[in-house]
Amino acid sequence: MVVKVFGPSYASCCRKVLVCLIEKEIEFEIIPIDIIKGEQKSPEFLKLQPFGVVPVIQDGDYTLYESRAIMRYYSEKYKSQGTDLLGKTLEEKGLVDQWLETEGQNFHPPIYILIMQLVFHPKLGLPIDDKIVKESEEKLEKVLDIYEERLSKSKYLAGEFFSLADLSHIPFTHYLVNDIGKAYMIRNKKHVSAWWDDITSRASWKKVLQL
Amino acid sequence: MVVKVFGPSYASCCRKVLVCLIEKEIEFEIIPIDIIKGEQKSPEFLKLQPFGVVPVIQDGDYTLYESRAIMRYYSEKYKSQGTDLLGKTLEEKGLVDQWLETEGQNFHPPIYILIMQLVFHPKLGLPIDDKIVKESEEKLEKVLDIYEERLSKSKYLAGEFFSLADLSHIPFTHYLVNDIGKAYMIRNKKHVSAWWDDITSRASWKKVLQL
């Protein structure tokens, strides 16, 4: 069964899911949703995803949304196919969950605001709030300091294996490094910088960037 | 092995973990951390939880933080002991994860701000920002409208079974209903109101309130 992924392939939350599906060697088809035109708020789309955001997947008659939930589902369903993204033991999986939650609760909120303000506000003709940008950068810097400490002790966030916890950071950090002149936030940290080079050198991410 | 839970038993994120441990019939011991005095920012505590927030668990030599990660770990480790909080199939578990993410990403941010502003700012002598309170209430209202629609079709968020997705909503919503005069946000929605009565009537929650 080919998995249908609803959303534009350039949206960060869709990209997480696509990297995951490629790592797990799962066939997929992208059903484009024009989020600039607001198609994600159409009555038809809201039946799939009541919050009006991408991505959503359909797999036969099974529908699922929230990128981290979709990634968990496929990583577990096809545990032994492609890259194992959850760790070998329940204790390793616990740490994957811990760092995936850390990404969702500590890393994502400030980086999301930074990217919205500095990448999308100009495209949408909205003003940039310098105070909010400054506060978000300071919050993100503190999170990255903790990542630096962690990554000085283990190669990846959850341990010595690449997992959903690392993968989940890639799409938004890609904007930070490449589109808003803030690569220094990664590059001024030795271990975070090496981790970033490692996780973005994966074939799955390169493929997603070409979609 | 008795699980050590570091944190005050009244903190909402600790309460989630405690309800989960009781539902799973797992023995625990609370190691008090005085968050009013700022003990969660002490060098000793930061070794356990570098972000300086509660809860953290220690189970033998295994340490884990982030309440949702801790709940997932124990729900999976003791799948067949106590209440099954993850669903019977991978597809049910996918929906539990979807609604647990929805709680973390959509429900938690506005309710956290509301509770901080209206419960804790007065206790800490900080001013209340009426504009932020109004915006947060509006955001939370929209989320609850979607919950009302969902709960008109299934008894619990992820389906016909009580799960981590429901449990995770209890502690913060308890403040909303009981401490800041906003019970109407739950009570003006028929299905959300019935769901709230159901999930808070569980013995596990009553026990946590008495700790």
mmCIF file of C-alpha atoms in Angstrom, chain A residues 62-210:
data_model
loop_
_atom_site.group_PDB
_atom_site.id
_atom_site.type_symbol
_atom_site.label_atom_id
_atom_site.label_comp_id
_atom_site.label_asym_id
_atom_site.label_seq_id
_atom_site.Cartn_x
_atom_site.Cartn_y
_atom_site.Cartn_z
ATOM 1 C CA TYR A 62 -6.197 4.688 8.119
ATOM 2 C CA THR A 63 -5.728 8.447 8.545
ATOM 3 C CA LEU A 64 -3.182 9.978 10.900
ATOM 4 C CA TYR A 65 -1.857 13.472 11.585
ATOM 5 C CA GLU A 66 0.799 15.167 13.759
ATOM 6 C CA SER A 67 4.235 14.572 12.244
ATOM 7 C CA ARG A 68 5.785 13.000 15.352
ATOM 8 C CA ALA A 69 2.846 10.593 15.716
ATOM 9 C CA ILE A 70 3.141 9.584 12.037
ATOM 10 C CA MET A 71 6.894 9.001 12.407
ATOM 11 C CA ARG A 72 6.382 6.915 15.553
ATOM 12 C CA TYR A 73 3.700 4.818 13.825
ATOM 13 C CA TYR A 74 5.862 3.895 10.829
ATOM 14 C CA SER A 75 9.023 3.432 12.876
ATOM 15 C CA GLU A 76 7.203 0.895 15.022
ATOM 16 C CA LYS A 77 5.130 -0.767 12.266
ATOM 17 C CA TYR A 78 8.226 -1.422 10.164
ATOM 18 C CA LYS A 79 10.669 -1.794 13.061
ATOM 19 C CA SER A 80 13.012 -4.168 11.224
ATOM 20 C CA GLN A 81 12.745 -2.557 7.761
ATOM 21 C CA GLY A 82 15.178 0.208 6.746
ATOM 22 C CA THR A 83 16.839 2.255 9.503
ATOM 23 C CA ASP A 84 15.785 1.433 13.060
ATOM 24 C CA LEU A 85 14.801 4.883 14.358
ATOM 25 C CA LEU A 86 13.627 3.890 17.866
ATOM 26 C CA GLY A 87 16.604 2.153 19.489
ATOM 27 C CA LYS A 88 17.022 -1.522 20.357
ATOM 28 C CA THR A 89 15.623 -1.633 23.905
ATOM 29 C CA LEU A 90 12.717 -0.002 25.742
ATOM 30 C CA GLU A 91 15.291 2.070 27.640
ATOM 31 C CA GLU A 92 16.781 3.363 24.381
ATOM 32 C CA LYS A 93 13.283 4.055 23.066
ATOM 33 C CA GLY A 94 12.555 5.971 26.291
ATOM 34 C CA LEU A 95 15.500 8.245 25.549
ATOM 35 C CA VAL A 96 14.338 8.692 21.938
ATOM 36 C CA ASP A 97 10.957 9.764 23.326
ATOM 37 C CA GLN A 98 12.624 12.052 25.884
ATOM 38 C CA TRP A 99 14.606 13.896 23.196
ATOM 39 C CA LEU A 100 11.682 13.915 20.755
ATOM 40 C CA GLU A 101 9.624 15.593 23.506
ATOM 41 C CA THR A 102 12.521 17.962 24.173
ATOM 42 C CA GLU A 103 12.474 18.865 20.479
ATOM 43 C CA GLY A 104 8.706 19.389 20.569
ATOM 44 C CA GLN A 105 8.553 21.336 23.834
ATOM 45 C CA ASN A 106 11.892 23.203 24.081
ATOM 46 C CA PHE A 107 13.511 23.412 20.641
ATOM 47 C CA HIS A 108 10.518 23.745 18.324
ATOM 48 C CA PRO A 109 8.705 26.732 19.904
ATOM 49 C CA PRO A 110 11.577 29.257 19.615
ATOM 50 C CA ILE A 111 12.902 28.014 16.245
ATOM 51 C CA TYR A 112 9.367 28.023 14.807
ATOM 52 C CA ILE A 113 8.926 31.676 15.794
ATOM 53 C CA LEU A 114 12.350 32.601 14.351
ATOM 54 C CA ILE A 115 11.621 30.926 11.023
ATOM 55 C CA MET A 116 8.096 32.359 10.797
ATOM 56 C CA GLN A 117 9.356 35.865 11.581
ATOM 57 C CA LEU A 118 12.448 35.851 9.383
ATOM 58 C CA VAL A 119 11.489 33.552 6.490
ATOM 59 C CA PHE A 120 7.719 33.736 6.128
ATOM 60 C CA HIS A 121 6.709 37.177 7.400
ATOM 61 C CA PRO A 122 8.668 38.910 4.594
ATOM 62 C CA LYS A 123 7.099 36.567 1.992
ATOM 63 C CA LEU A 124 3.618 37.288 3.369
ATOM 64 C CA GLY A 125 4.207 41.043 3.620
ATOM 65 C CA LEU A 126 3.978 40.946 7.439
ATOM 66 C CA PRO A 127 6.241 43.024 9.716
ATOM 67 C CA ILE A 128 9.131 41.456 11.667
ATOM 68 C CA ASP A 129 8.960 41.901 15.461
ATOM 69 C CA ASP A 130 12.601 42.437 16.500
ATOM 70 C CA LYS A 131 11.859 41.929 20.204
ATOM 71 C CA ILE A 132 10.245 38.533 19.570
ATOM 72 C CA VAL A 133 13.143 37.549 17.279
ATOM 73 C CA LYS A 134 15.684 38.463 19.965
ATOM 74 C CA GLU A 135 13.822 36.608 22.729
ATOM 75 C CA SER A 136 13.410 33.504 20.559
ATOM 76 C CA GLU A 137 17.086 33.489 19.605
ATOM 77 C CA GLU A 138 18.055 33.707 23.290
ATOM 78 C CA LYS A 139 15.721 30.824 24.188
ATOM 79 C CA LEU A 140 17.049 28.697 21.342
ATOM 80 C CA GLU A 141 20.646 29.476 22.312
ATOM 81 C CA LYS A 142 20.018 28.114 25.827
ATOM 82 C CA VAL A 143 18.523 24.926 24.403
ATOM 83 C CA LEU A 144 21.492 24.495 22.061
ATOM 84 C CA ASP A 145 23.907 24.930 24.986
ATOM 85 C CA ILE A 146 22.283 21.893 26.599
ATOM 86 C CA TYR A 147 22.482 20.006 23.290
ATOM 87 C CA GLU A 148 26.210 20.830 23.116
ATOM 88 C CA GLU A 149 26.740 19.295 26.553
ATOM 89 C CA ARG A 150 24.688 16.223 25.636
ATOM 90 C CA LEU A 151 26.406 15.740 22.267
ATOM 91 C CA SER A 152 29.819 15.949 23.934
ATOM 92 C CA LYS A 153 28.882 12.664 25.622
ATOM 93 C CA SER A 154 26.997 10.761 22.903
ATOM 94 C CA LYS A 155 27.133 10.902 19.105
ATOM 95 C CA TYR A 156 23.382 11.437 18.748
ATOM 96 C CA LEU A 157 20.757 12.852 21.107
ATOM 97 C CA ALA A 158 19.344 9.545 22.359
ATOM 98 C CA GLY A 159 22.675 7.679 22.348
ATOM 99 C CA GLU A 160 25.063 6.172 19.794
ATOM 100 C CA PHE A 161 22.361 5.675 17.149
ATOM 101 C CA PHE A 162 20.551 8.012 14.734
ATOM 102 C CA SER A 163 16.885 8.193 15.745
ATOM 103 C CA LEU A 164 13.606 10.058 15.319
ATOM 104 C CA ALA A 165 14.897 12.497 17.948
ATOM 105 C CA ASP A 166 17.703 13.674 15.636
ATOM 106 C CA LEU A 167 15.645 13.456 12.449
ATOM 107 C CA SER A 168 12.934 15.675 13.892
ATOM 108 C CA HIS A 169 15.374 18.605 14.195
ATOM 109 C CA ILE A 170 16.516 18.668 10.581
ATOM 110 C CA PRO A 171 13.874 20.612 8.589
ATOM 111 C CA PHE A 172 13.544 23.720 10.777
ATOM 112 C CA THR A 173 17.293 23.859 11.533
ATOM 113 C CA HIS A 174 17.895 23.752 7.766
ATOM 114 C CA TYR A 175 16.181 27.173 7.543
ATOM 115 C CA LEU A 176 18.200 28.465 10.503
ATOM 116 C CA VAL A 177 21.495 27.464 8.894
ATOM 117 C CA ASN A 178 20.715 28.288 5.266
ATOM 118 C CA ASP A 179 18.080 31.018 5.040
ATOM 119 C CA ILE A 180 18.277 33.525 7.885
ATOM 120 C CA GLY A 181 22.007 34.043 8.414
ATOM 121 C CA LYS A 182 22.066 32.293 11.784
ATOM 122 C CA ALA A 183 24.326 29.341 10.949
ATOM 123 C CA TYR A 184 26.627 30.647 13.702
ATOM 124 C CA MET A 185 24.150 29.348 16.300
ATOM 125 C CA ILE A 186 25.095 25.825 15.175
ATOM 126 C CA ARG A 187 28.678 26.492 14.063
ATOM 127 C CA ASN A 188 29.865 28.089 17.308
ATOM 128 C CA LYS A 189 29.206 24.776 19.092
ATOM 129 C CA LYS A 190 31.723 22.059 18.268
ATOM 130 C CA HIS A 191 29.567 19.013 18.986
ATOM 131 C CA VAL A 192 26.273 20.439 17.728
ATOM 132 C CA SER A 193 28.067 21.442 14.519
ATOM 133 C CA ALA A 194 29.499 17.938 13.968
ATOM 134 C CA TRP A 195 26.085 16.396 14.731
ATOM 135 C CA TRP A 196 24.439 18.739 12.236
ATOM 136 C CA ASP A 197 26.906 17.784 9.486
ATOM 137 C CA ASP A 198 26.358 14.116 10.266
ATOM 138 C CA ILE A 199 22.561 14.072 10.280
ATOM 139 C CA THR A 200 22.202 16.263 7.182
ATOM 140 C CA SER A 201 24.640 14.126 5.179
ATOM 141 C CA ARG A 202 22.125 11.282 5.132
ATOM 142 C CA ALA A 203 20.794 10.234 1.699
ATOM 143 C CA SER A 204 17.207 10.504 2.979
ATOM 144 C CA TRP A 205 17.530 14.230 3.695
ATOM 145 C CA LYS A 206 19.300 14.944 0.397
ATOM 146 C CA LYS A 207 16.471 13.182 -1.412
ATOM 147 C CA VAL A 208 13.808 15.205 0.413
ATOM 148 C CA LEU A 209 15.574 18.458 -0.519
ATOM 149 C CA GLN A 210 15.319 17.434 -4.186
#
